[in-house]
Short mmCIF file of C-alpha atoms in Angstrom, two decimals:
data_model
loop_
_atom_site.label_atom_id
_atom_site.label_comp_id
_atom_site.label_asym_id
_atom_site.label_seq_id
_atom_site.Cartn_x
_atom_site.Cartn_y
_atom_site.Cartn_z
CA MET C 1 27.55 13.49 14.87
CA SER C 2 26.18 14.77 11.56
CA ASN C 3 22.88 16.59 11.50
CA TYR C 4 21.60 15.34 8.16
CA TYR C 5 18.74 13.19 7.16
CA PHE C 6 18.39 11.16 3.99
CA ASP C 7 15.55 9.77 1.92
CA ASN C 8 15.35 6.24 3.26
CA GLU C 9 12.42 4.75 1.36
CA GLU C 10 14.51 2.38 -0.74
CA ILE C 11 16.51 0.98 2.18
CA VAL C 12 13.40 0.68 4.37
CA MET C 13 11.68 -1.38 1.66
CA LYS C 14 14.73 -3.68 1.53
CA MET C 15 14.64 -3.95 5.34
CA MET C 16 10.95 -4.91 5.28
CA GLU C 17 11.62 -7.65 2.73
CA ASP C 18 14.67 -8.82 4.68
CA GLN C 19 12.49 -9.31 7.77
CA GLY C 20 10.13 -11.53 5.80
CA PHE C 21 7.26 -9.14 5.04
CA VAL C 22 5.73 -9.58 1.58
CA LYS C 23 4.14 -7.00 -0.71
CA ASN C 24 0.58 -7.64 -1.77
CA SER C 25 -0.78 -6.83 -5.24
CA GLU C 26 -1.22 -3.19 -4.18
CA GLY C 27 2.41 -2.89 -3.09
CA ILE C 28 1.57 -2.89 0.63
CA PHE C 29 3.69 -4.98 2.96
CA GLU C 30 1.91 -7.71 4.91
CA VAL C 31 2.89 -10.43 7.35
CA PRO C 32 3.44 -13.66 5.37
CA ARG C 33 0.85 -16.44 5.58
CA ASP C 34 3.02 -18.47 7.93
CA GLY C 35 3.24 -15.46 10.25
CA ARG C 36 7.02 -15.65 10.45
CA ILE C 37 8.95 -12.41 10.48
CA LYS C 38 12.46 -11.86 11.81
CA MET C 39 12.04 -8.43 13.46
CA GLU C 40 15.69 -7.78 12.72
CA ILE C 41 17.63 -6.86 9.62
CA SER C 42 20.85 -8.10 8.10
CA SER C 43 23.82 -6.02 9.19
CA ASP C 44 24.66 -5.21 5.56
CA LEU C 45 21.42 -3.18 5.36
CA ILE C 46 22.47 -0.76 8.11
CA PRO C 47 23.18 2.54 6.34
CA ILE C 48 26.68 4.01 6.60
CA CYS C 49 27.21 7.75 7.10
CA PRO C 50 28.97 9.28 4.09
CA ASP C 51 30.78 11.77 6.36
CA ASP C 52 32.41 9.56 8.96
CA GLY C 53 31.76 5.97 7.79
CA LYS C 54 29.90 5.06 10.98
CA LYS C 55 26.67 3.11 11.06
CA MET C 56 23.64 5.38 11.01
CA THR C 57 20.56 5.00 13.15
CA THR C 58 16.91 5.87 12.66
CA ASN C 59 15.82 9.41 13.25
CA LEU C 60 13.25 8.75 15.95
CA ARG C 61 12.18 11.04 18.74
CA ALA C 62 13.89 8.78 21.27
CA ASP C 63 16.30 11.38 22.58
CA ASN C 64 17.41 14.96 22.00
CA SER C 65 19.22 14.23 18.72
CA PHE C 66 16.22 14.34 16.36
CA VAL C 67 17.11 16.27 13.19
CA GLU C 68 14.47 18.60 11.78
CA ASP C 69 14.48 21.09 8.97
CA ALA C 70 12.05 22.72 6.53
CA GLY C 71 11.49 19.33 4.86
CA CYS C 72 10.26 17.90 8.17
CA ASP C 73 7.94 20.85 8.67
CA LYS C 74 6.48 20.39 5.17
CA ALA C 75 6.01 16.64 5.70
CA ILE C 76 4.18 17.28 8.98
CA ALA C 77 1.96 19.89 7.32
CA ASP C 78 1.21 17.59 4.36
CA ARG C 79 0.33 14.74 6.72
CA SER C 80 -1.98 17.01 8.68
CA ILE C 81 -3.80 18.01 5.50
CA CYS C 82 -4.22 14.36 4.49
CA MET C 83 -5.50 13.45 7.95
CA ASP C 84 -7.98 16.35 7.87
CA GLU C 85 -9.23 15.21 4.45
CA ASP C 86 -9.54 11.60 5.66
CA ILE C 87 -11.49 12.67 8.74
CA ALA C 88 -13.79 14.83 6.61
CA LYS C 89 -14.44 11.88 4.26
CA VAL C 90 -15.27 9.54 7.16
CA LEU C 91 -17.62 12.10 8.69
CA ASN C 92 -19.25 12.67 5.32
CA ASP C 93 -19.70 8.91 4.81
CA LEU C 94 -21.34 8.65 8.23
CA SER C 95 -23.92 11.34 7.47
#
């Protein structure tokens, strides 16, 4: 098993569209008006590992195989800063 992670934004966007979600005018995915979504993706959208040619899976904290590196640490720190700023704005708006 390879311990790499890849930028997956492009393929995730294709997966969202494949399931039936639609982007609104702000580029945010929404459930279509008819409410129908597949909750599955086409098999041709499953990424293939460049090392061994096997199908890749999502990097979720579902088991002990989660890959982390400095990029993960930075993303977590950036998210924390954004959340702190959002909380501060909400509290400021309430006062």
